[in-house]
CSV table of C-alpha atoms in Angstrom, one decimal:
chain,number,residue,atom,x,y,z
A,21,MET,CA,-14.9,29.6,-1.5
A,22,GLY,CA,-15.2,30.6,2.3
A,23,ARG,CA,-15.0,28.8,5.2
A,24,ALA,CA,-18.3,28.7,5.9
A,25,SER,CA,-18.9,26.7,2.5
A,26,LEU,CA,-16.1,24.6,3.2
A,27,VAL,CA,-17.5,23.5,6.3
A,28,VAL,CA,-21.3,22.9,4.9
A,29,LEU,CA,-19.4,21.1,1.7
A,30,PHE,CA,-17.6,19.0,4.8
A,31,LEU,CA,-20.4,18.1,6.9
A,32,GLY,CA,-22.6,17.5,4.0
A,33,LEU,CA,-20.3,14.9,2.8
A,34,CYS,CA,-21.6,12.8,-0.2
A,35,SER,CA,-21.1,9.2,-1.0
A,36,CYS,CA,-21.2,8.1,-4.5
A,37,THR,CA,-20.2,5.2,-7.0
A,38,THR,CA,-19.4,5.4,-10.5
A,39,ALA,CA,-19.5,1.5,-11.4
A,40,SER,CA,-22.1,-0.4,-8.8
A,41,PRO,CA,-21.0,-3.9,-8.1
A,42,PRO,CA,-23.8,-6.2,-8.1
A,43,PRO,CA,-26.2,-6.6,-5.2
A,44,ALA,CA,-25.2,-8.7,-2.4
A,45,GLU,CA,-28.4,-11.0,-2.0
A,46,ARG,CA,-28.1,-11.8,1.5
A,47,GLY,CA,-26.0,-8.7,2.7
A,48,ILE,CA,-22.4,-8.7,2.4
A,49,VAL,CA,-20.7,-11.3,4.2
A,50,ARG,CA,-18.1,-10.6,7.3
A,51,LEU,CA,-15.6,-13.4,8.6
A,52,ASP,CA,-17.8,-14.5,11.6
A,53,GLY,CA,-20.2,-15.6,8.9
A,54,THR,CA,-22.6,-12.6,9.8
A,55,THR,CA,-24.0,-10.3,7.3
A,56,ILE,CA,-24.6,-6.2,7.2
A,57,ASP,CA,-27.0,-5.0,4.8
A,58,PRO,CA,-25.3,-2.3,2.1
A,59,ASP,CA,-27.3,0.7,3.2
A,60,ALA,CA,-25.7,-0.4,7.1
A,61,LEU,CA,-22.5,-0.2,5.8
A,62,THR,CA,-23.1,3.1,4.4
A,63,GLU,CA,-24.6,4.8,6.8
A,64,ARG,CA,-22.0,3.5,8.9
A,65,ILE,CA,-19.0,4.6,6.7
A,66,GLU,CA,-20.6,7.8,6.3
A,67,GLU,CA,-21.0,8.4,10.3
A,68,LEU,CA,-17.1,7.8,11.1
A,69,THR,CA,-16.0,9.8,8.2
A,70,ARG,CA,-18.0,12.6,9.7
A,71,ALA,CA,-16.6,12.1,12.8
A,72,ALA,CA,-13.6,11.8,12.3
A,73,ARG,CA,-13.4,14.9,9.6
A,74,VAL,CA,-12.2,12.7,6.8
A,75,GLN,CA,-12.3,14.5,3.3
A,76,GLY,CA,-12.2,11.9,1.2
A,77,LEU,CA,-12.3,7.9,1.0
A,78,THR,CA,-13.5,5.1,-0.9
A,79,VAL,CA,-14.4,1.7,0.3
A,80,THR,CA,-14.7,-1.5,-1.3
A,81,VAL,CA,-15.5,-4.9,-0.3
A,82,PHE,CA,-14.8,-8.5,-1.9
A,83,ASN,CA,-17.4,-11.5,-1.0
A,84,ASP,CA,-16.1,-14.6,-3.1
A,85,ALA,CA,-13.4,-12.9,-5.2
A,86,ARG,CA,-15.6,-10.2,-6.3
A,87,THR,CA,-16.6,-6.8,-5.6
A,88,VAL,CA,-20.0,-6.7,-3.7
A,89,TYR,CA,-19.7,-3.4,-2.3
A,90,SER,CA,-17.9,-0.3,-3.3
A,91,ARG,CA,-18.4,3.3,-3.0
A,92,ALA,CA,-17.3,6.9,-2.7
A,93,PHE,CA,-17.1,9.4,0.0
A,94,GLY,CA,-16.4,12.8,0.8
A,95,PHE,CA,-14.3,15.0,-2.1
A,96,ALA,CA,-11.3,14.7,-4.6
A,97,ASP,CA,-10.2,18.5,-3.4
A,98,LEU,CA,-12.7,19.6,-0.7
A,99,PRO,CA,-11.8,23.6,-1.2
A,100,ALA,CA,-13.1,22.9,-4.7
A,101,GLY,CA,-16.1,20.9,-3.8
A,102,ARG,CA,-15.1,18.5,-6.4
A,103,PRO,CA,-16.3,15.0,-5.4
A,104,LEU,CA,-14.3,11.6,-4.9
A,105,ARG,CA,-15.3,9.0,-7.5
A,106,THR,CA,-14.3,5.3,-7.6
A,107,ASP,CA,-12.6,6.2,-10.9
A,108,THR,CA,-11.1,9.1,-9.7
A,109,GLU,CA,-6.8,8.9,-10.1
A,110,LEU,CA,-5.1,8.1,-6.4
A,111,TYR,CA,-1.6,8.3,-5.4
A,112,GLY,CA,-1.4,4.5,-4.3
A,113,ALA,CA,1.9,5.1,-1.6
A,114,SER,CA,3.0,1.6,-0.5
A,115,LEU,CA,-0.1,-0.2,-2.3
A,116,SER,CA,2.4,-0.2,-5.0
A,117,LYS,CA,4.7,-3.1,-3.5
A,118,ALA,CA,1.9,-5.7,-3.1
A,119,VAL,CA,1.6,-5.0,-7.0
A,120,PHE,CA,4.9,-5.0,-7.6
A,121,ALA,CA,5.5,-8.3,-5.3
A,122,VAL,CA,3.5,-9.9,-7.8
A,123,LEU,CA,5.5,-9.4,-11.2
A,124,ALA,CA,8.8,-10.2,-9.2
A,125,MET,CA,7.2,-13.5,-9.0
A,126,LYS,CA,5.7,-13.7,-12.6
A,127,LEU,CA,9.3,-13.0,-13.6
A,128,VAL,CA,10.6,-15.9,-11.0
A,129,GLU,CA,8.2,-18.4,-13.0
A,130,GLN,CA,9.4,-16.9,-16.2
A,131,GLY,CA,12.9,-18.2,-15.1
A,132,ILE,CA,14.6,-14.6,-15.2
A,133,ILE,CA,15.5,-14.9,-11.6
A,134,ASP,CA,14.5,-16.8,-8.5
A,135,LEU,CA,13.8,-16.2,-4.9
A,136,ASP,CA,17.1,-17.0,-3.5
A,137,THR,CA,20.1,-17.0,-5.8
A,138,PRO,CA,21.7,-13.1,-4.2
A,139,LEU,CA,21.1,-10.4,-7.0
A,140,GLN,CA,24.2,-9.5,-7.0
A,141,ASP,CA,25.1,-12.6,-8.9
A,142,TYR,CA,23.0,-12.3,-12.0
A,143,LEU,CA,25.2,-9.4,-13.3
A,144,ASP,CA,28.7,-8.9,-14.2
A,145,GLU,CA,29.6,-5.5,-12.8
A,146,PRO,CA,29.1,-4.2,-9.0
A,147,LEU,CA,26.0,-3.1,-8.4
A,148,TRP,CA,27.4,-0.7,-6.5
A,149,LYS,CA,28.5,1.4,-9.5
A,150,ASN,CA,24.7,1.6,-10.6
A,151,ARG,CA,24.3,5.3,-11.0
A,152,SER,CA,21.0,7.6,-11.3
A,153,THR,CA,19.9,8.2,-14.8
A,154,SER,CA,18.5,11.5,-13.6
A,155,GLU,CA,17.9,13.8,-10.7
A,156,ARG,CA,14.3,12.3,-10.0
A,157,ALA,CA,15.7,8.6,-10.5
A,158,TRP,CA,17.8,9.0,-7.0
A,159,HIS,CA,16.8,5.6,-6.0
A,160,GLU,CA,19.7,4.2,-8.9
A,161,ASP,CA,22.2,5.6,-7.2
A,162,LEU,CA,24.0,2.7,-5.2
A,163,GLY,CA,27.6,4.4,-4.8
A,164,ASP,CA,27.0,4.3,-0.9
A,165,LEU,CA,27.3,0.7,-1.1
A,166,ARG,CA,30.9,0.1,-2.2
A,167,ASP,CA,32.4,-0.5,0.4
A,168,GLU,CA,29.5,-3.1,1.6
A,169,PRO,CA,30.2,-6.6,1.6
A,170,ARG,CA,26.9,-7.8,2.6
A,171,THR,CA,24.7,-6.2,-0.5
A,172,ARG,CA,26.1,-9.5,-2.3
A,173,ARG,CA,24.3,-11.7,0.2
A,174,ILE,CA,20.8,-9.8,-0.7
A,175,THR,CA,18.3,-12.0,-2.4
A,176,THR,CA,14.7,-11.5,-3.6
A,177,ARG,CA,13.3,-13.3,-0.8
A,178,MET,CA,14.8,-10.9,1.4
A,179,SER,CA,13.4,-7.5,-0.8
A,180,LEU,CA,9.9,-8.8,-1.2
A,181,SER,CA,10.0,-9.7,2.6
A,182,HIS,CA,11.8,-6.6,4.7
A,183,THR,CA,14.6,-8.5,5.4
A,184,THR,CA,17.4,-6.6,3.8
A,185,GLY,CA,18.7,-4.9,6.4
A,186,PHE,CA,18.3,-1.5,4.5
A,187,PRO,CA,16.7,1.5,6.0
A,188,ASN,CA,13.1,2.4,4.4
A,189,TRP,CA,14.2,5.4,2.4
A,190,ARG,CA,17.9,6.7,2.8
A,191,TRP,CA,16.6,9.9,3.4
A,192,PHE,CA,15.7,8.8,7.2
A,193,GLU,CA,19.8,8.4,7.6
A,194,PRO,CA,21.4,11.5,9.3
A,195,ASP,CA,23.4,12.3,6.5
A,196,HIS,CA,20.9,10.5,3.8
A,197,LYS,CA,23.4,7.7,3.1
A,198,LEU,CA,22.3,4.4,2.1
A,199,ARG,CA,23.6,1.8,4.2
A,200,ILE,CA,22.7,-1.8,5.5
A,201,HIS,CA,22.6,-1.8,9.4
A,202,PHE,CA,22.3,-5.6,10.2
A,203,GLU,CA,23.3,-9.0,8.0
A,204,PRO,CA,20.5,-9.9,5.4
A,205,GLY,CA,17.9,-11.9,6.2
A,206,GLN,CA,18.6,-11.9,10.0
A,207,ARG,CA,15.3,-10.1,10.9
A,208,PHE,CA,12.2,-7.7,9.1
A,209,SER,CA,13.0,-3.8,8.8
A,210,TYR,CA,10.2,-2.6,7.0
A,211,SER,CA,12.3,-1.1,3.6
A,212,GLY,CA,11.5,0.4,-0.2
A,213,GLU,CA,15.2,1.1,-0.8
A,214,GLY,CA,15.1,-3.4,-0.7
A,215,MET,CA,12.5,-3.0,-3.1
A,216,THR,CA,14.1,-0.2,-5.3
A,217,PHE,CA,17.5,-2.8,-4.9
A,218,LEU,CA,15.2,-5.8,-6.7
A,219,GLN,CA,13.8,-3.3,-9.1
A,220,ILE,CA,16.9,-1.7,-10.5
A,221,VAL,CA,18.1,-5.4,-11.1
A,222,LEU,CA,15.3,-6.6,-12.6
A,223,GLU,CA,15.3,-3.9,-15.3
A,224,LYS,CA,18.8,-4.4,-16.1
A,225,LEU,CA,17.9,-8.2,-16.8
A,226,THR,CA,15.0,-7.7,-18.9
A,227,GLY,CA,16.6,-4.7,-20.4
A,228,LYS,CA,12.9,-3.2,-19.5
A,229,PRO,CA,11.8,-0.2,-17.2
A,230,LEU,CA,9.2,-0.5,-14.6
A,231,GLU,CA,6.6,1.0,-16.3
A,232,GLN,CA,6.8,-1.1,-19.2
A,233,LEU,CA,7.3,-4.7,-17.0
A,234,MET,CA,4.3,-3.4,-15.2
A,235,GLN,CA,2.1,-2.1,-18.2
A,236,GLU,CA,3.2,-5.9,-20.0
A,237,GLN,CA,2.5,-8.3,-17.1
A,238,ILE,CA,0.2,-6.6,-14.4
A,239,PHE,CA,-2.0,-3.7,-15.5
A,240,GLY,CA,-2.8,-4.5,-18.8
A,241,PRO,CA,-3.5,-8.9,-18.1
A,242,TYR,CA,-5.9,-7.3,-15.0
A,243,GLY,CA,-7.6,-5.0,-16.8
A,244,MET,CA,-6.0,-2.2,-14.8
A,245,ARG,CA,-6.5,0.9,-17.6
A,246,THR,CA,-5.8,3.7,-15.4
A,247,SER,CA,-2.6,2.8,-13.6
A,248,SER,CA,0.5,3.6,-13.5
A,249,TYR,CA,4.0,4.1,-11.9
A,250,THR,CA,4.3,7.2,-13.3
A,251,TRP,CA,2.7,10.4,-13.7
A,252,GLN,CA,0.4,10.5,-17.1
A,253,ALA,CA,-1.1,13.8,-18.5
A,254,ARG,CA,-4.5,11.5,-18.9
A,255,PHE,CA,-4.9,11.6,-15.0
A,256,GLU,CA,-5.2,15.5,-15.0
A,257,LYS,CA,-9.1,14.9,-16.0
A,258,ASP,CA,-9.6,13.4,-12.8
A,259,TYR,CA,-7.2,13.3,-9.9
A,260,ALA,CA,-7.4,13.4,-6.1
A,261,LEU,CA,-5.2,16.2,-3.9
A,262,GLY,CA,-4.5,15.1,-0.5
A,263,HIS,CA,-5.7,16.6,2.0
A,264,ARG,CA,-4.3,17.4,5.6
A,265,ALA,CA,-6.5,17.1,8.7
A,266,ASP,CA,-7.5,21.0,8.3
A,267,GLY,CA,-9.1,20.0,5.1
A,268,THR,CA,-6.2,22.6,3.5
A,269,VAL,CA,-4.9,20.4,0.7
A,270,TYR,CA,-1.0,19.4,-0.9
A,271,GLU,CA,0.4,20.4,-3.5
A,272,LYS,CA,0.3,17.2,-6.0
A,273,ASP,CA,3.1,15.6,-7.1
A,274,LYS,CA,3.7,14.6,-10.5
A,275,ASP,CA,7.4,14.4,-10.9
A,276,ASN,CA,8.8,10.9,-9.8
A,277,ALA,CA,10.6,8.6,-11.7
A,278,ALA,CA,9.2,5.2,-11.2
A,279,ARG,CA,9.5,3.3,-8.2
A,280,ALA,CA,8.6,0.1,-7.0
A,281,PRO,CA,7.6,0.1,-4.0
A,282,SER,CA,5.9,3.6,-3.5
A,283,THR,CA,4.9,5.9,-6.9
A,284,LEU,CA,1.7,4.0,-8.3
A,285,GLU,CA,-1.3,6.3,-9.3
A,286,THR,CA,-4.4,4.2,-9.6
A,287,THR,CA,-8.0,4.5,-8.9
A,288,THR,CA,-10.3,2.5,-6.6
A,289,GLU,CA,-11.9,0.5,-9.6
A,290,ASP,CA,-8.3,-0.6,-10.8
A,291,TYR,CA,-7.0,-1.9,-7.9
A,292,ALA,CA,-10.1,-3.9,-7.0
A,293,ARG,CA,-9.3,-5.4,-10.2
A,294,PHE,CA,-6.3,-6.3,-9.1
A,295,ILE,CA,-7.4,-7.6,-5.3
A,296,GLU,CA,-10.3,-9.5,-7.3
A,297,ALA,CA,-7.8,-10.9,-9.7
A,298,VAL,CA,-5.5,-11.8,-6.0
A,299,LEU,CA,-8.5,-13.8,-4.5
A,300,ARG,CA,-8.7,-15.6,-7.4
A,301,GLY,CA,-5.5,-16.3,-8.0
A,302,GLU,CA,-4.8,-15.3,-11.3
A,303,GLY,CA,-2.0,-14.9,-13.2
A,304,LEU,CA,0.1,-16.8,-10.9
A,305,ARG,CA,0.7,-20.3,-10.4
A,306,GLN,CA,-0.8,-21.8,-7.0
A,307,ALA,CA,2.7,-22.5,-5.6
A,308,SER,CA,3.5,-18.8,-6.4
A,309,TRP,CA,0.6,-17.3,-4.5
A,310,ASP,CA,1.3,-19.8,-1.7
A,311,GLU,CA,4.7,-18.5,-1.5
A,312,ILE,CA,3.6,-14.8,-1.3
A,313,PHE,CA,0.8,-15.2,1.9
A,314,ARG,CA,3.5,-18.2,3.3
A,315,PRO,CA,5.1,-16.6,6.8
A,316,GLN,CA,8.4,-15.5,5.7
A,317,VAL,CA,9.7,-13.8,9.2
A,318,ARG,CA,7.8,-13.4,12.4
A,319,ILE,CA,7.4,-9.9,13.3
A,320,ARG,CA,8.3,-8.8,17.2
A,321,SER,CA,8.5,-5.1,16.6
A,322,LYS,CA,6.2,-2.6,18.5
A,323,ALA,CA,5.7,-0.9,15.7
A,324,GLN,CA,6.3,-1.4,12.1
A,325,TYR,CA,8.6,1.8,11.1
A,326,GLY,CA,9.3,5.0,12.9
A,327,PRO,CA,9.6,4.9,16.7
A,328,GLY,CA,9.1,1.6,18.1
A,329,ALA,CA,10.7,-0.4,15.1
A,330,ALA,CA,13.5,-1.4,16.6
A,331,GLU,CA,11.7,-2.2,20.3
A,332,GLU,CA,10.6,-6.0,20.6
A,333,THR,CA,7.1,-7.0,22.3
A,334,GLY,CA,5.1,-9.8,22.9
A,335,ALA,CA,2.0,-7.9,22.7
A,336,ASN,CA,0.8,-9.1,19.3
A,337,ASP,CA,1.9,-13.1,19.3
A,338,GLY,CA,-1.7,-13.9,19.8
A,339,ILE,CA,-1.8,-12.1,16.2
A,340,GLU,CA,1.6,-13.8,14.4
A,341,ILE,CA,2.1,-10.8,13.0
A,342,SER,CA,4.3,-11.6,10.2
A,343,TYR,CA,5.5,-10.6,7.0
A,344,GLY,CA,5.4,-12.4,3.0
A,345,LEU,CA,6.2,-11.5,0.1
A,346,GLY,CA,5.1,-8.0,-0.6
A,347,TRP,CA,2.5,-8.4,1.8
A,348,GLY,CA,2.2,-8.5,5.4
A,349,LEU,CA,0.1,-11.4,7.5
A,350,TYR,CA,-1.8,-11.7,10.3
A,351,ARG,CA,-3.9,-14.4,11.9
A,352,THR,CA,-7.8,-13.8,13.1
A,353,PRO,CA,-10.0,-16.0,14.4
A,354,HIS,CA,-11.3,-17.2,11.4
A,355,ALA,CA,-8.5,-17.0,8.9
A,356,TRP,CA,-4.9,-15.7,8.1
A,357,GLY,CA,-5.2,-12.3,6.4
A,358,ALA,CA,-2.6,-10.4,4.2
A,359,PHE,CA,-2.5,-7.0,4.4
A,360,LYS,CA,-0.8,-3.9,2.7
A,361,ASP,CA,-1.2,-0.4,3.8
A,362,GLY,CA,0.1,3.1,2.1
A,363,HIS,CA,1.1,6.4,4.0
A,364,GLY,CA,1.8,9.9,2.3
A,365,ASP,CA,1.2,12.8,2.6
A,366,GLY,CA,-2.7,13.8,2.5
A,367,PHE,CA,-3.1,10.0,1.3
A,368,GLN,CA,-3.8,6.7,3.8
A,369,HIS,CA,-5.1,3.6,2.4
A,370,TYR,CA,-5.1,-0.2,3.5
A,371,SER,CA,-6.1,-3.3,1.9
A,372,ILE,CA,-6.5,-6.9,3.1
A,373,VAL,CA,-7.2,-10.3,1.8
A,374,TYR,CA,-8.6,-13.2,3.2
A,375,PRO,CA,-7.2,-15.7,0.2
A,376,THR,CA,-9.4,-19.2,2.1
A,377,LYS,CA,-12.3,-17.0,2.7
A,378,ARG,CA,-12.1,-15.4,-0.8
A,379,MET,CA,-13.1,-12.1,0.8
A,380,GLY,CA,-11.3,-8.7,1.1
A,381,VAL,CA,-11.4,-5.2,1.9
A,382,LEU,CA,-9.9,-2.3,0.0
A,383,VAL,CA,-10.1,1.6,1.5
A,384,MET,CA,-8.0,4.5,0.0
A,385,SER,CA,-8.2,7.9,1.1
A,386,ASN,CA,-7.1,11.1,0.4
A,387,SER,CA,-7.1,12.5,3.8
A,388,ASP,CA,-4.7,12.8,6.7
A,389,ASN,CA,-7.5,11.5,9.4
A,390,ALA,CA,-8.1,8.5,7.4
A,391,GLU,CA,-6.2,6.2,8.9
A,392,SER,CA,-8.1,7.3,12.8
A,393,ILE,CA,-11.1,5.0,11.0
A,394,PHE,CA,-9.6,1.9,9.8
A,395,GLY,CA,-10.1,-0.1,12.6
A,396,HIS,CA,-13.6,0.9,12.5
A,397,LEU,CA,-13.9,0.2,9.2
A,398,LEU,CA,-13.1,-3.5,9.6
A,399,ALA,CA,-15.0,-4.1,12.2
A,400,ALA,CA,-18.1,-2.9,10.3
A,401,ALA,CA,-17.2,-4.4,6.6
A,402,ALA,CA,-15.5,-7.6,7.8
A,403,ALA,CA,-16.1,-8.3,11.2
A,404,ASP,CA,-12.0,-8.4,11.7
A,405,THR,CA,-11.2,-7.0,15.0
A,406,SER,CA,-8.0,-8.6,15.2
A,407,ILE,CA,-6.3,-5.6,13.4
A,408,PRO,CA,-2.6,-4.2,15.1
A,409,LEU,CA,-3.9,-0.8,15.6
A,410,GLU,CA,-0.8,0.1,17.9
A,411,TRP,CA,1.5,-1.5,15.4
A,412,PHE,CA,0.5,0.4,12.6
A,413,GLY,CA,0.1,3.9,14.3
A,414,TYR,CA,-3.5,4.1,14.0
A,415,ILE,CA,-4.8,6.0,16.5
A,416,PRO,CA,-8.7,5.8,16.8
A,417,TYR,CA,-10.4,8.8,16.5
A,418,ASP,CA,-12.4,8.0,19.2
A,419,ARG,CA,-9.1,7.8,21.2
A,420,LYS,CA,-7.5,10.9,20.2
A,421,PRO,CA,-7.8,14.8,21.9
A,422,SER,CA,-10.5,16.4,20.9
A,423,THR,CA,-10.0,18.6,17.5
A,424,ALA,CA,-8.2,22.0,18.6
A,425,PRO,CA,-10.3,25.1,18.6
A,426,GLY,CA,-9.8,26.6,14.7
A,427,ASN,CA,-9.9,23.7,12.7
A,428,LEU,CA,-11.7,24.4,9.6
A,429,LEU,CA,-13.3,21.7,9.5
A,430,ARG,CA,-14.7,21.5,13.2
A,431,ARG,CA,-18.7,21.6,13.5
A,432,PRO,CA,-19.5,25.1,14.0
């Protein structure tokens, strides 16, 4: 497909849906009690995706714990001209963590584990002896922790609230070795390694791999029939490729071992079913949901991760950014919001629920440009302007420098 054709395709960004939700009788209700007409929301989303050159995006809105708006915009594969649908398979990135947290709380309710017993206490053999079962399952290798006594103090609560002291991933360490940076439980530090540490223990205690646990405890009960923590051959018929800012595509990674914080493959429709179940309080006792959405640790870092994560600031004290169990939290003028974002090469997602309002918004995208409109989308769909954009690292498209010459998708 030629350059001119790509430009025409992108500028003619389509919107489509495959399973239309029931129409909102009074419009889509937002946090502040105002409403927005679904057609007006669609128009606003189309305007934003064109302006920010977002190649593919889905937006789902929840009122009274049900989907009242769900629509796909743009392309699953822009160069091929293949449209994105709400039932197209998408890499979920860190949306995985919110689903895993619900699994962990189910196992707490079943008495398999509890929140505050050190994970090492459940096992006879030291966790540092654990080794990878395959090259793909590198997260299973805990040999670097042999001389680290602080691992014996890490609990389920710490793993889910990002207070283990582990880095996000060992690959971000100068020597690529896994280590603990501070006393477990002391403070917040976003960590995928902390969740895989818990995953290893849960798999040992149950005798089941993560994928089986998810299918039995989460995907089956919640009707998430097109979700998995590993790539499945059945996804080949319709899956999204991630797009770089210029519209070129990343190669699809189909060779990951199942990792609790990061390898979820899902669809907008499946993840919307998960959000509906969360808003209805299904699958767990109310006390467990309350614990998930209770602030476990207050966060005063300048950024969630990366540069600025080690710097303290009072800039967000007004919204009280915190972490619960698997979900982040912040206070809006109308209700607490529980968020989970996702970021990977070519995939950028944002989900937020307001449990006391039974409302929420889910944005899933296969474009590196998507985060630049998340603030605008949340304001339009939910009248939520409290999102801490700088903490997330979301630079709005209309505050960025103009697109550099030569961008494949720039307007002629």
